[in-house]
mmCIF file of C-alpha atoms and ligand atoms in Angstrom:
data_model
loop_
_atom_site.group_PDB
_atom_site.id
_atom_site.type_symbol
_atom_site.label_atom_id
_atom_site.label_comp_id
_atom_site.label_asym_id
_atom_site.label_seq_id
_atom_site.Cartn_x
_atom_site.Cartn_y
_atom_site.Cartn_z
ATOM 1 C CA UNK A 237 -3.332 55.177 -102.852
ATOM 2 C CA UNK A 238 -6.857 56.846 -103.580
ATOM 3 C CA UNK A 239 -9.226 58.139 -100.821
ATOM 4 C CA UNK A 240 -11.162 54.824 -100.949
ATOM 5 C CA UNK A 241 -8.437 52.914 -99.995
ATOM 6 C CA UNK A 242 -7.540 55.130 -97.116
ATOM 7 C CA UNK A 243 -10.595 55.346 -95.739
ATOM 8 C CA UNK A 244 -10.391 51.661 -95.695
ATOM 9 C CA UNK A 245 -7.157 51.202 -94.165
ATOM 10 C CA UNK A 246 -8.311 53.746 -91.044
ATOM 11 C CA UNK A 247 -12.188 52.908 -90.420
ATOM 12 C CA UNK A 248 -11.857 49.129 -91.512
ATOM 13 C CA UNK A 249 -8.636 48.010 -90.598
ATOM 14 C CA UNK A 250 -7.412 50.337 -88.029
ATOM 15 C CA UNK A 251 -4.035 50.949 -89.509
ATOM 16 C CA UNK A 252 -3.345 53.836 -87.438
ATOM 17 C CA UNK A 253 -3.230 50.645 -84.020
ATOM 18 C CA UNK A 254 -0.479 49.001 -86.471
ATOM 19 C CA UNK A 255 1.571 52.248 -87.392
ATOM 20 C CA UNK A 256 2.187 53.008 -83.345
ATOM 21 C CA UNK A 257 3.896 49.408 -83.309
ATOM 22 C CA UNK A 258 5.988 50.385 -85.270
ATOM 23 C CA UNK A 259 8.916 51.403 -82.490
ATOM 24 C CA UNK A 260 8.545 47.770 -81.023
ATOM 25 C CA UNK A 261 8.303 46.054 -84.247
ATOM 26 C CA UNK A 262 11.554 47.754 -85.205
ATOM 27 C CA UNK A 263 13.305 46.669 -82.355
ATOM 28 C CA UNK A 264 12.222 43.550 -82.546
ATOM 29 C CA UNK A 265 13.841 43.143 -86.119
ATOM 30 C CA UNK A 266 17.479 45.238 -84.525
ATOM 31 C CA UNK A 267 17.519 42.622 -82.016
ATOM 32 C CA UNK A 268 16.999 39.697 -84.082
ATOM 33 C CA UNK A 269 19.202 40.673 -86.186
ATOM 34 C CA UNK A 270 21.854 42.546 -84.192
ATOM 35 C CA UNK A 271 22.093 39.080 -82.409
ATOM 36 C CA UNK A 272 22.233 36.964 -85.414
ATOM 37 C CA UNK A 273 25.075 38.756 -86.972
ATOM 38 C CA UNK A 274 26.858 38.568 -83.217
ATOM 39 C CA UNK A 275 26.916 34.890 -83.486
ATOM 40 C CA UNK A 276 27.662 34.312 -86.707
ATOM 41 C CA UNK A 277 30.905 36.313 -86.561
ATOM 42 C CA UNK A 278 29.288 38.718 -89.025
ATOM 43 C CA UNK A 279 29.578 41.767 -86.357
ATOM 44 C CA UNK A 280 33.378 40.946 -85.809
ATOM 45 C CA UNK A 281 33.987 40.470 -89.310
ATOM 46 C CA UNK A 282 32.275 44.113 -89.882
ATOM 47 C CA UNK A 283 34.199 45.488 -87.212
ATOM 48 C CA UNK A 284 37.150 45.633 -89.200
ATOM 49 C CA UNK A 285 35.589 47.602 -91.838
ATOM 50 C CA UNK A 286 33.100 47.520 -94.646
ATOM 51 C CA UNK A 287 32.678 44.136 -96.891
ATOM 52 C CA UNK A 288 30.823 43.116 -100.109
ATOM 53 C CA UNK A 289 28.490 40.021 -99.734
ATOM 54 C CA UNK A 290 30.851 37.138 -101.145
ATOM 55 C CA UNK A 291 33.326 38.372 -98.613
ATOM 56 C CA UNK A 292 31.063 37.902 -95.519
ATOM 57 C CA UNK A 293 29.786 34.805 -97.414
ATOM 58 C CA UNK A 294 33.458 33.605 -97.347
ATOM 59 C CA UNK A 295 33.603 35.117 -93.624
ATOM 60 C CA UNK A 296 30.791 33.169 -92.683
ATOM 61 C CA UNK A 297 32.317 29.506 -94.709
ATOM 62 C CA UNK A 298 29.179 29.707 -97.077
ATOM 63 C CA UNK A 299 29.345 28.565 -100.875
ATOM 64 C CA UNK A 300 28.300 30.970 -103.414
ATOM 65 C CA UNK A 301 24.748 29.017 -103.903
ATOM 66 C CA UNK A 302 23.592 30.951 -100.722
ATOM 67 C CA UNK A 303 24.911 34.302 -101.185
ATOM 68 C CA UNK A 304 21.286 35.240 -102.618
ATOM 69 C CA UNK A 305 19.678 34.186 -99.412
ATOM 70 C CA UNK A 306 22.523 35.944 -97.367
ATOM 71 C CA UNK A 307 22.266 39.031 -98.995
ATOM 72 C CA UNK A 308 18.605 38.716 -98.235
ATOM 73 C CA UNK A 309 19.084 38.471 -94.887
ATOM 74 C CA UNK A 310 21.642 41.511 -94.972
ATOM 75 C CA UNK A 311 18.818 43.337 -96.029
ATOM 76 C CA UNK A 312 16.864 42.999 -93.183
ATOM 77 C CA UNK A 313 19.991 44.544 -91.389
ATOM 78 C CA UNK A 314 19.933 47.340 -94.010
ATOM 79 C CA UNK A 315 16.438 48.052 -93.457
ATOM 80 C CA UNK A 316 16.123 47.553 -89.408
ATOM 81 C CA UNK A 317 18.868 50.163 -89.252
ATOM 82 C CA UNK A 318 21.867 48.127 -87.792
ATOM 83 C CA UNK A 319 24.051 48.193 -91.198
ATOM 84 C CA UNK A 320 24.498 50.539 -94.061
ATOM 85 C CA UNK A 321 24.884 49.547 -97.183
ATOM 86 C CA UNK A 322 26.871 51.900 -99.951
ATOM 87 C CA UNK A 323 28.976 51.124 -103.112
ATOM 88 C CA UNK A 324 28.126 47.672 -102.848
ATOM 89 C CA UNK A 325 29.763 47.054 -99.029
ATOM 90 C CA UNK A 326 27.793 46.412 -95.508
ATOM 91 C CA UNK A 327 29.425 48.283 -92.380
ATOM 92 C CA UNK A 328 28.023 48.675 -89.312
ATOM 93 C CA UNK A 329 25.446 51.430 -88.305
ATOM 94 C CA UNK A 330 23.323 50.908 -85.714
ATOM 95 C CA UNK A 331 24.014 51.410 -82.097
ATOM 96 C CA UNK A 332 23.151 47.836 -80.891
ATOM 97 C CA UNK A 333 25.265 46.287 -83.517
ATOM 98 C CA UNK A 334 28.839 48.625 -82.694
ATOM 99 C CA UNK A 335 28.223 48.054 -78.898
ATOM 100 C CA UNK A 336 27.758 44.453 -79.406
ATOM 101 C CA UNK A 337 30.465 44.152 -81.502
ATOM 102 C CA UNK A 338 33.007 45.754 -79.258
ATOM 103 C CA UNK A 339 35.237 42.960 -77.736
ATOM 104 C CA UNK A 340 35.413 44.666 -74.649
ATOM 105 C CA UNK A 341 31.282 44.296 -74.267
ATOM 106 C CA UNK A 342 32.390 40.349 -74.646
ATOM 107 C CA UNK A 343 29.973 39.737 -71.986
ATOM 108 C CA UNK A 344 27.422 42.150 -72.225
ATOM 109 C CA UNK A 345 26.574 40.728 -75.940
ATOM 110 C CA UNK A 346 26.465 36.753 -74.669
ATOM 111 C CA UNK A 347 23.653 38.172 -72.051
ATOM 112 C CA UNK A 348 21.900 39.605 -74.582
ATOM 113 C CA UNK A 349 22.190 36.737 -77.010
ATOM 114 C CA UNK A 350 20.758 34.702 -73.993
ATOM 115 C CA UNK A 351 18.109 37.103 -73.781
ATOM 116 C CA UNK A 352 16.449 36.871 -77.547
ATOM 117 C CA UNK A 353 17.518 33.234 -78.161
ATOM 118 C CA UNK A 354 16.893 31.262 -74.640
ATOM 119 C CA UNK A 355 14.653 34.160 -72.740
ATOM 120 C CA UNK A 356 12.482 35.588 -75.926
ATOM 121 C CA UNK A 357 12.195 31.763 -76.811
ATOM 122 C CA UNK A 358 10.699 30.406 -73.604
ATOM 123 C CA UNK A 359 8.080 33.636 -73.364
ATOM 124 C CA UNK A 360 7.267 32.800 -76.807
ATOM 125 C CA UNK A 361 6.851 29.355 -76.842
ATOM 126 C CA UNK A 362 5.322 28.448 -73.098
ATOM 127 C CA UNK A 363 1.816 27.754 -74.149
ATOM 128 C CA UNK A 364 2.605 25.742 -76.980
ATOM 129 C CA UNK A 365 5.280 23.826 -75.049
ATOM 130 C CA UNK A 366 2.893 23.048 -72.357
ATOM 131 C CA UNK A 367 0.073 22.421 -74.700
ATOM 132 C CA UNK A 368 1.941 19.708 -76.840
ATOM 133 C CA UNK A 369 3.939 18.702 -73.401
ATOM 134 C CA UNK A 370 7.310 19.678 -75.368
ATOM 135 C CA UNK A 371 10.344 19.940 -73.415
ATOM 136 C CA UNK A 372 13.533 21.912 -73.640
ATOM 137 C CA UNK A 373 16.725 19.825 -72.994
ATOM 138 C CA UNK A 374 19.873 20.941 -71.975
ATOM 139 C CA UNK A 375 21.219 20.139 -75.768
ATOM 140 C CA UNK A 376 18.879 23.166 -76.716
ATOM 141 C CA UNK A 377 21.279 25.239 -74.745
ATOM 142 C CA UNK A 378 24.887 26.300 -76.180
ATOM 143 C CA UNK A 379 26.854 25.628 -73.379
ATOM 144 C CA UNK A 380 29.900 28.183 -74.644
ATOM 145 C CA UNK A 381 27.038 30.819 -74.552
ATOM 146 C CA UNK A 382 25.917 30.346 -70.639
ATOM 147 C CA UNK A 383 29.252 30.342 -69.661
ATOM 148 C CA UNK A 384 29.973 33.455 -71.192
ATOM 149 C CA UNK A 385 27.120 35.314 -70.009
ATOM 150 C CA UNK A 386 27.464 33.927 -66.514
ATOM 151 C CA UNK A 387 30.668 35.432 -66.110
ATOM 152 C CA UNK A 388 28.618 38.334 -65.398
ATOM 153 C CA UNK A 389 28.142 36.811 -61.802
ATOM 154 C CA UNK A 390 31.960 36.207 -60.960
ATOM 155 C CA UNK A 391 32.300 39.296 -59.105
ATOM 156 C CA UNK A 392 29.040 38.134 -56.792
ATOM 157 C CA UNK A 393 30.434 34.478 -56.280
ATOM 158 C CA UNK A 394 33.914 35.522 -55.520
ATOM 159 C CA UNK A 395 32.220 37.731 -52.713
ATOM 160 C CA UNK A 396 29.949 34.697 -51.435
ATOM 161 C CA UNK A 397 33.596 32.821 -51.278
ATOM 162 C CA UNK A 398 35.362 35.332 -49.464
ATOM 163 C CA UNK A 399 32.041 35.121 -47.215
ATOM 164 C CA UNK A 400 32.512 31.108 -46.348
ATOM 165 C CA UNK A 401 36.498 31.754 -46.202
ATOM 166 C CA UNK A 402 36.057 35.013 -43.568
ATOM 167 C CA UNK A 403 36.380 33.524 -39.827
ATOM 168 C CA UNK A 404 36.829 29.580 -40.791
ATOM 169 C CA UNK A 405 39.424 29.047 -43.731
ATOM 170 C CA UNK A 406 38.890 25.435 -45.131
ATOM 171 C CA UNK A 407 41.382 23.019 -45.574
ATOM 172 C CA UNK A 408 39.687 21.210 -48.328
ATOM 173 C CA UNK A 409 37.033 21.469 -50.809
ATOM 174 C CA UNK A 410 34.909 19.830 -53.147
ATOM 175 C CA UNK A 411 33.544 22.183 -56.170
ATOM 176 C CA UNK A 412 30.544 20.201 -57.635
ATOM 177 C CA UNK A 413 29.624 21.658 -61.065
ATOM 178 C CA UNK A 414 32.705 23.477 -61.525
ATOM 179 C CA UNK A 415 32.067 24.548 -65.316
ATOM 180 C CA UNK A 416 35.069 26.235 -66.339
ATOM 181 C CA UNK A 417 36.722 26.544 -63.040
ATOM 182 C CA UNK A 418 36.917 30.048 -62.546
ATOM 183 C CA UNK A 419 36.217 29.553 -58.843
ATOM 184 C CA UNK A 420 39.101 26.899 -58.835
ATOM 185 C CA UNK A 421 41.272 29.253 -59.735
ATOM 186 C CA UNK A 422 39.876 32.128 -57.120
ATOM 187 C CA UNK A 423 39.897 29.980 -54.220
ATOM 188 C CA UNK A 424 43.422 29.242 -54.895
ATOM 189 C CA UNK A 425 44.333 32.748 -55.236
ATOM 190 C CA UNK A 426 42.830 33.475 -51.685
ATOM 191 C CA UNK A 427 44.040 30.151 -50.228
ATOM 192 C CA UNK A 428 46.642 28.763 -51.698
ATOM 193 C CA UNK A 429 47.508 26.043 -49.492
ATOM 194 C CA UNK A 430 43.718 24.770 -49.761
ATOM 195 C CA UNK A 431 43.318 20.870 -51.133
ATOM 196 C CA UNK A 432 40.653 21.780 -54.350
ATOM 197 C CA UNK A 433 38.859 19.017 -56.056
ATOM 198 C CA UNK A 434 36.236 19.716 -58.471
ATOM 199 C CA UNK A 435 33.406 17.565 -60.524
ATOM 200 C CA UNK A 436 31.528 18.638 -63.150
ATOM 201 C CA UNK A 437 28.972 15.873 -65.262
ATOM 202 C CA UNK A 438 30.099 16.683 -68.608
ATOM 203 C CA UNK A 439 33.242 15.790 -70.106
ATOM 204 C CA UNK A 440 33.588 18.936 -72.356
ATOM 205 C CA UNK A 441 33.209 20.795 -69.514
ATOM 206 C CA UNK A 442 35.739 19.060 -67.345
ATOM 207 C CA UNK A 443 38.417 19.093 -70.148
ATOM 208 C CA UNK A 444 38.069 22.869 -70.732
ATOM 209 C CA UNK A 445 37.981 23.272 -66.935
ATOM 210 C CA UNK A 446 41.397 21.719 -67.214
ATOM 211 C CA UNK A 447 42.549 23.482 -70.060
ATOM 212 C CA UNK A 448 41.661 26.671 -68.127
ATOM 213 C CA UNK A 449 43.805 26.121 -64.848
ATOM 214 C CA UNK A 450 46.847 24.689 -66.707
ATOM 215 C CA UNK A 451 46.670 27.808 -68.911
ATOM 216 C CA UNK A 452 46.560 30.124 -65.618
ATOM 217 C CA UNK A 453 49.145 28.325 -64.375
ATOM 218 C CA UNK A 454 47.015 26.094 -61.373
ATOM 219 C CA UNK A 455 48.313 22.759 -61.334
ATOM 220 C CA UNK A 456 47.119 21.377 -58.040
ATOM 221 C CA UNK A 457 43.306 21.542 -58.908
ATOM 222 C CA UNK A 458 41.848 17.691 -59.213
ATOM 223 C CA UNK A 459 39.006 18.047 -61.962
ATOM 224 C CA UNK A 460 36.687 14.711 -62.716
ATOM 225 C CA UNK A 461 34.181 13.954 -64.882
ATOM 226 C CA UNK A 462 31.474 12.520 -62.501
ATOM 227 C CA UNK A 463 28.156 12.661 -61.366
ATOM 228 C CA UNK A 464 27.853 14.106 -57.654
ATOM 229 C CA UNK A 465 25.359 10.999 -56.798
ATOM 230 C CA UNK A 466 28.216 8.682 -57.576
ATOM 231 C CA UNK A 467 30.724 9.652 -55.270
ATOM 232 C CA UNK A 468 31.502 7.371 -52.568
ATOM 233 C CA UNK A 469 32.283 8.960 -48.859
ATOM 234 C CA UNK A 470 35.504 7.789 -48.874
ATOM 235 C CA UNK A 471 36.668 11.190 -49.419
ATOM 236 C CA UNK A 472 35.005 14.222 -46.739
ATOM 237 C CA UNK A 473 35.271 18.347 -47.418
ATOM 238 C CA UNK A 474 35.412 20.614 -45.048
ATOM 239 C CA UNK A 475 33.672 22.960 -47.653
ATOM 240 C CA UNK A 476 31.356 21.844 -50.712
ATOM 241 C CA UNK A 477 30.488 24.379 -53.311
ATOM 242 C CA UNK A 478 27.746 24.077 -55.826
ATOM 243 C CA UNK A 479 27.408 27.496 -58.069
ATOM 244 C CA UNK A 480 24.669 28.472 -60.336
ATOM 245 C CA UNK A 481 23.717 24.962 -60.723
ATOM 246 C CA UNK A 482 20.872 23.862 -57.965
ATOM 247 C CA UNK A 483 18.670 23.923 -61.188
ATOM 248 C CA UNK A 484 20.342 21.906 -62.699
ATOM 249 C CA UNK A 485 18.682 19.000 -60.583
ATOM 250 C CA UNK A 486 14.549 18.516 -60.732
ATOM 251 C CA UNK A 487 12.622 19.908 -58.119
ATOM 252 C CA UNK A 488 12.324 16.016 -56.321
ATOM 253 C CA UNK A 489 15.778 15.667 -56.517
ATOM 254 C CA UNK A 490 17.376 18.359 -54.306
ATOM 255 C CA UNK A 491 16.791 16.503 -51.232
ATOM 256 C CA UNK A 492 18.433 14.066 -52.130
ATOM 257 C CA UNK A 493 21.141 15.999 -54.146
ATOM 258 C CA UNK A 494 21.585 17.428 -50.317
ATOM 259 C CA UNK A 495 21.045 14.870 -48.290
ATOM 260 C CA UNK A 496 24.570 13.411 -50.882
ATOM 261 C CA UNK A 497 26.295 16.571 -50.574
ATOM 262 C CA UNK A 498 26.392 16.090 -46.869
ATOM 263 C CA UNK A 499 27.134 13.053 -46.475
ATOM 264 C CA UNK A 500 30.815 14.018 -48.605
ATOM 265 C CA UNK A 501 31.078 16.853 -45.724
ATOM 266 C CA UNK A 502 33.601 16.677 -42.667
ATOM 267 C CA UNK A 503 32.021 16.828 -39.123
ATOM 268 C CA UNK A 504 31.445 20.542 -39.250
ATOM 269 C CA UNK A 505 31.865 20.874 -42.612
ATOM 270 C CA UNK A 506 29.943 23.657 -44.577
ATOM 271 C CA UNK A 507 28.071 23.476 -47.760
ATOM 272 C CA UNK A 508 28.231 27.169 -49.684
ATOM 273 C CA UNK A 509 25.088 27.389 -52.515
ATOM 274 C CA UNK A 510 24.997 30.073 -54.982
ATOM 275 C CA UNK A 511 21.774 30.150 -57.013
ATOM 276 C CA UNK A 512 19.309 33.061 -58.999
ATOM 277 C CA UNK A 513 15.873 32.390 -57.060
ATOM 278 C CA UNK A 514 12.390 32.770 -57.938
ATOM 279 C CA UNK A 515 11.125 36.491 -57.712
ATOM 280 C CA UNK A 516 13.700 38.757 -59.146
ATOM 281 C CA UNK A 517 14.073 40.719 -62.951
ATOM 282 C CA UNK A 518 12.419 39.955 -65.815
ATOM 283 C CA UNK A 519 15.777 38.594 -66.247
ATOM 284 C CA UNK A 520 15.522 35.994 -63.681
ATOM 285 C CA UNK A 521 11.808 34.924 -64.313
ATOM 286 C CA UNK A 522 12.423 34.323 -67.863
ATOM 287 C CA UNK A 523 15.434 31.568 -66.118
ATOM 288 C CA UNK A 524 12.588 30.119 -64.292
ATOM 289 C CA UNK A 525 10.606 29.597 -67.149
ATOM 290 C CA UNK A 526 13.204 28.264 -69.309
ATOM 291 C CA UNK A 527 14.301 25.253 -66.733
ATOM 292 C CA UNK A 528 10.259 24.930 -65.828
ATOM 293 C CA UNK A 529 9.893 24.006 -69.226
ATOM 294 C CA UNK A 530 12.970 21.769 -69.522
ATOM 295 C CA UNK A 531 13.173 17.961 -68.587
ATOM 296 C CA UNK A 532 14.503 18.779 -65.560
ATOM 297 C CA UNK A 533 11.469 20.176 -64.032
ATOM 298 C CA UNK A 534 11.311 22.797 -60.713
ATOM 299 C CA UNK A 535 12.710 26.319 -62.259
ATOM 300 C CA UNK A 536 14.900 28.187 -59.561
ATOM 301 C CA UNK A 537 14.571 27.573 -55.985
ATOM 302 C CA UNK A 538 12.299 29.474 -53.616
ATOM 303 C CA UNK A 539 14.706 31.021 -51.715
ATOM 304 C CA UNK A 540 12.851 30.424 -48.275
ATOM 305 C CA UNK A 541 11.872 26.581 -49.147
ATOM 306 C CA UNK A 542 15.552 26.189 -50.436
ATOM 307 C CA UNK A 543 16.495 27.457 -46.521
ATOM 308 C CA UNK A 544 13.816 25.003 -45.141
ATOM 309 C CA UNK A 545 15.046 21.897 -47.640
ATOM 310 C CA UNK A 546 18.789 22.553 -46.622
ATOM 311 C CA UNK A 547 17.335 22.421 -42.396
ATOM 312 C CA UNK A 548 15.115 19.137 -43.735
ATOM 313 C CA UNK A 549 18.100 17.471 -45.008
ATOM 314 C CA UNK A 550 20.269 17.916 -41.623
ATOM 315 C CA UNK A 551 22.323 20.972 -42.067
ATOM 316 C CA UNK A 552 22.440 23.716 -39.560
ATOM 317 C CA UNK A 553 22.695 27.203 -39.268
ATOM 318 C CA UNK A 554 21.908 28.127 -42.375
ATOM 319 C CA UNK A 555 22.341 31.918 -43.622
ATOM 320 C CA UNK A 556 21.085 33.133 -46.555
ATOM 321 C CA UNK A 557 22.672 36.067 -48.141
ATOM 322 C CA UNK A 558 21.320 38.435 -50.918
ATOM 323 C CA UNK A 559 24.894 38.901 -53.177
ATOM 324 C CA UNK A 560 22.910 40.931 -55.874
ATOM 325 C CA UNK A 561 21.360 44.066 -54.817
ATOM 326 C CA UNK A 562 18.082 44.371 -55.991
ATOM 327 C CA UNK A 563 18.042 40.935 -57.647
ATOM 328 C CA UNK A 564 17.231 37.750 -56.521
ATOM 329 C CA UNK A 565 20.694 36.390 -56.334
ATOM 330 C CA UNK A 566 21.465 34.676 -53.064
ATOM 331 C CA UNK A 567 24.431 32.802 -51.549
ATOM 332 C CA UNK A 568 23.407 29.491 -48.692
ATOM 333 C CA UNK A 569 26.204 29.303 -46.069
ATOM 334 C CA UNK A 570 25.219 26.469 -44.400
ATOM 335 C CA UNK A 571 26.904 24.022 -41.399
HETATM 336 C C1 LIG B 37 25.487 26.711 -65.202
HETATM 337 S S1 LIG B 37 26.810 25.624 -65.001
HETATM 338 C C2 LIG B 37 27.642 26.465 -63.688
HETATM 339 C C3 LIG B 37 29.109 26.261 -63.756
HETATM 340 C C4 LIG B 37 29.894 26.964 -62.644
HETATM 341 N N1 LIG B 37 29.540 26.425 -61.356
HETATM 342 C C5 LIG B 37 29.657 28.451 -62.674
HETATM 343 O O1 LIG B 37 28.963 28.976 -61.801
HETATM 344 O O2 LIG B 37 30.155 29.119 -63.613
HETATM 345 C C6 LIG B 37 26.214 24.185 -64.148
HETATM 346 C C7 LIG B 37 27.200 23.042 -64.171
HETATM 347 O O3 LIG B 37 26.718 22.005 -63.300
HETATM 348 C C8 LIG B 37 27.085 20.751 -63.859
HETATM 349 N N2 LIG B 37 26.255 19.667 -63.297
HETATM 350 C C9 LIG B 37 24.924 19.507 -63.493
HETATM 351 N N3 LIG B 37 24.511 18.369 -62.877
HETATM 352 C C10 LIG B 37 25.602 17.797 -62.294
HETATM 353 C C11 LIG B 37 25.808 16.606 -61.526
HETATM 354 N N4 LIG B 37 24.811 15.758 -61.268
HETATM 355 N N5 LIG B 37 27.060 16.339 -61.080
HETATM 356 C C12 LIG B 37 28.079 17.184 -61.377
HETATM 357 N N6 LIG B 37 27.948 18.327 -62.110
HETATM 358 C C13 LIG B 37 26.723 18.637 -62.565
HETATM 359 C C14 LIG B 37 26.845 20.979 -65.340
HETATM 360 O O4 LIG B 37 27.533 20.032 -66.121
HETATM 361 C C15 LIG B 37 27.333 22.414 -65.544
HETATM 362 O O5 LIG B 37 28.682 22.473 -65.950
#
C-alpha cells in the first residue's frame, strides 16, 4: 500500500473508526460461530479430538457436494479464533467454543444459543418486523432449545413451590403448561400423597412430559393434551400452577385466561404464577421484545398490572414475590 492510499484510507474514509471495531466485530463472528458449531453437533464432535473436514461432514450427515462450503464455513472458525486448524484437522481453540462444549455447561450453552439466535434476532430485526408488520410465531422457536435453557429457572420455581406448599399443603393440583414436567415430578417429591394433573397445549410436549415421569419413576401424574379454555369445571384444584407461560397468552387474553383458571379452583383454592416481568436484564427485555413481536401480542407482564388483573378477575390476597435477586423474576401467590 503506497502513501496515497493511506492517506486515503485515514483522512477519507476514516479507517482508524473501523479498526477500533474490531474487538466487537470479532466477537460477533466467535459467537456466531461458537453457537453454530454448538448446534450442529460440530463442538461435541470436536470434543473428542481433532477431525479432517469429510469426517465432520460425515458427523454432521452431509454429502461430499458440500464439503467445499463446510470447509468454508470452518474457516470462519479458523479465523474468528474458536478452532485451529493443523495437518489438515479442526480442534477446538477458543475459550467460548471448549466452555460451550463441555456437557456439564449443558445449560449454560442453550442460554446462550437463545441469546444470538432468538435475543440477537429480535434486536436485529424489530424495525423491520414492525415496518413490514412481520410476526414471529411460536414455530420460529425450537421448543427443545427453551426448555433447555429454562432449566436455568428450576431452582427459583421449586422455591416459589415450596412457598405455596409452606403453611397450607394442597390436596390437589392442576399444572397448566406443564412442558416437560419437571415440577410434576418436584411436587411429588415434596408431597407425595398430592392428586397432580397437568395440561400442556401441545402434544409433543405432553408425550415427552410423559416420557419424563415414567422414566423417573412417577406414575400417578395425569398429563393431557388440552387447551386450559376447554376445561369444563367439573373437576376443582385446590392449587393451579401456571410457570413461565403467562406470555404465552396475548395481552387481551389474560383476563380471561384468569377469570378460567379460577373458575377450575376449590373454594379457597390458590392460583401460584411464575413469570419473567417487564423491567429486568438485558436478558429479560430482549424476552419482551421477542413475544411483542410474535402473534401473540403483550410481551411479559407488568408485574404491578399483573397484581391488579389477578384482584380484577376475583382473586384475593395476592402476594407477589421477587424469586430472582436482582432480576425481574417474580412468583403470584394468590387466593
Ligand atoms: C415456556 S413453556 C413452560 C413450560 C413449563 N411450565 C416450565 O416452566 O418449564 C410454556 C408452556 O405452556 C404451554 N401452553 C401455552 N398455552 C397453553 C394453553 N392455552 N393451554 C395449555 N398449555 C399452554 C405451551 O405449550 C408450553 O409447553
Amino acid at each position: 500500500m503506497n502513501l496515497s492510499t493511506l492517506r486515503k484510507l485515514i483522512f477519507e474514509k476514516n479507517i482508524l473508526s473501523f479498526l477500533r471495531l474490531s474487538g466487537q466485530t470479532q466477537s460477533l463472528y466467535r459467537c456466531a460461530f461458537a453457537t453454530a458449531a454448538g448446534s450442529s453437533g460440530v463442538l461435541n464432535l470436536l470434543s473428542s479430538g481433532p477431525r479432517a473436514a469429510p469426517e465432520i461432514a460425515q458427523g454432521m450427515k452431509l454429502g461430499s457436494d458440500k464439503l467445499h462450503a463446510l470447509e468454508a464455513w470452518l474457516e470462519c472458525g479458523v479465523k474468528a479464533g474458536e478452532l485451529a486448524l493443523s495437518d489438515g484437522r479442526y480442534r477446538l481453540k477458543g475459550k467460548l467454543s471448549r466452555l460451550l462444549a463441555q456437557p456439564r455447561n449443558g445449560i449454560s450453552a442453550s442460554l446462550f444459543e437463545e441469546v444470538t439466535r432468538y435475543h440477537y434476532d429480535a434486536i436485529l430485526q424489530a424495525p423491520r418486523k414492525l415496518r413490514d408488520n412481520d410476526s414471529y410465531t411460536l414455530d420460529d422457536q425450537d421448543g427443545e432449545l427453551i426448555a433447555r435453557s429454562s432449566r436455568i429457572l428450576e431452582p427459583f420455581v421449586e422455591e416459589a413451590v415450596d412457598w405455596a406448599f409452606a403453611g397450607r399443603r394442597p390436596r390437589s393440583v392442576l399444572e397448566v403448561g406443564c412442558g416437560a414436567g419437571h415440577y410434576l415430578r418436584y411436587m411429588k417429591q415434596i408431597a407425595p400423597q398430592l392428586e397432580v394433573s397437568a395440561i400442556d397445549y401441545q402434544a409433543s410436549v405432553v408425550d415427552a412430559a410423559r416420557r419424563n415421569l415414567s422414566g423417573w419413576g412417577v406414575n400417578d401424574v395425569l398429563v393431557e393434551h388440552a387447551d386450559v379454555f376447554s376445561l369444563d369445571d367439573s373437576q376443582r384444584y385446590e392449587l393451579i400452577t401456571l410457570h413461565n407461560n403467562i406470555y404465552y397468552f396475548a395481552a387481551d387474553r389474560r383476563d380471561a385466561l384468569l377469570r378460567k383458571v379460577r373458575s377450575l379452583l376449590a373454594p379457597s383454592g390458590r392460583l401460584l404464577l411464575t413469570s419473567s416481568c417487564q423491567g429486568g436484564s438485558p436478558a429479560v427485555a430482549a424476552l419482551h421484545l421477542w413475544w411483542s413481536l410474535s402473534d401473540v401480542p403483550g410481551g411479559l407482564p407488568d408485574k404491578r398490572q399483573l397484581q391488579q388483573q389477578l384482584l380484577d378477575s376475583g382473586f384475593t390476597d395476592v402476594q407477589l414475590k421477587q424469586l430472582l435477586p436482582g432480576e425481574s423474576y417474580y412468583g403470584f401467590l394468590a387466593s
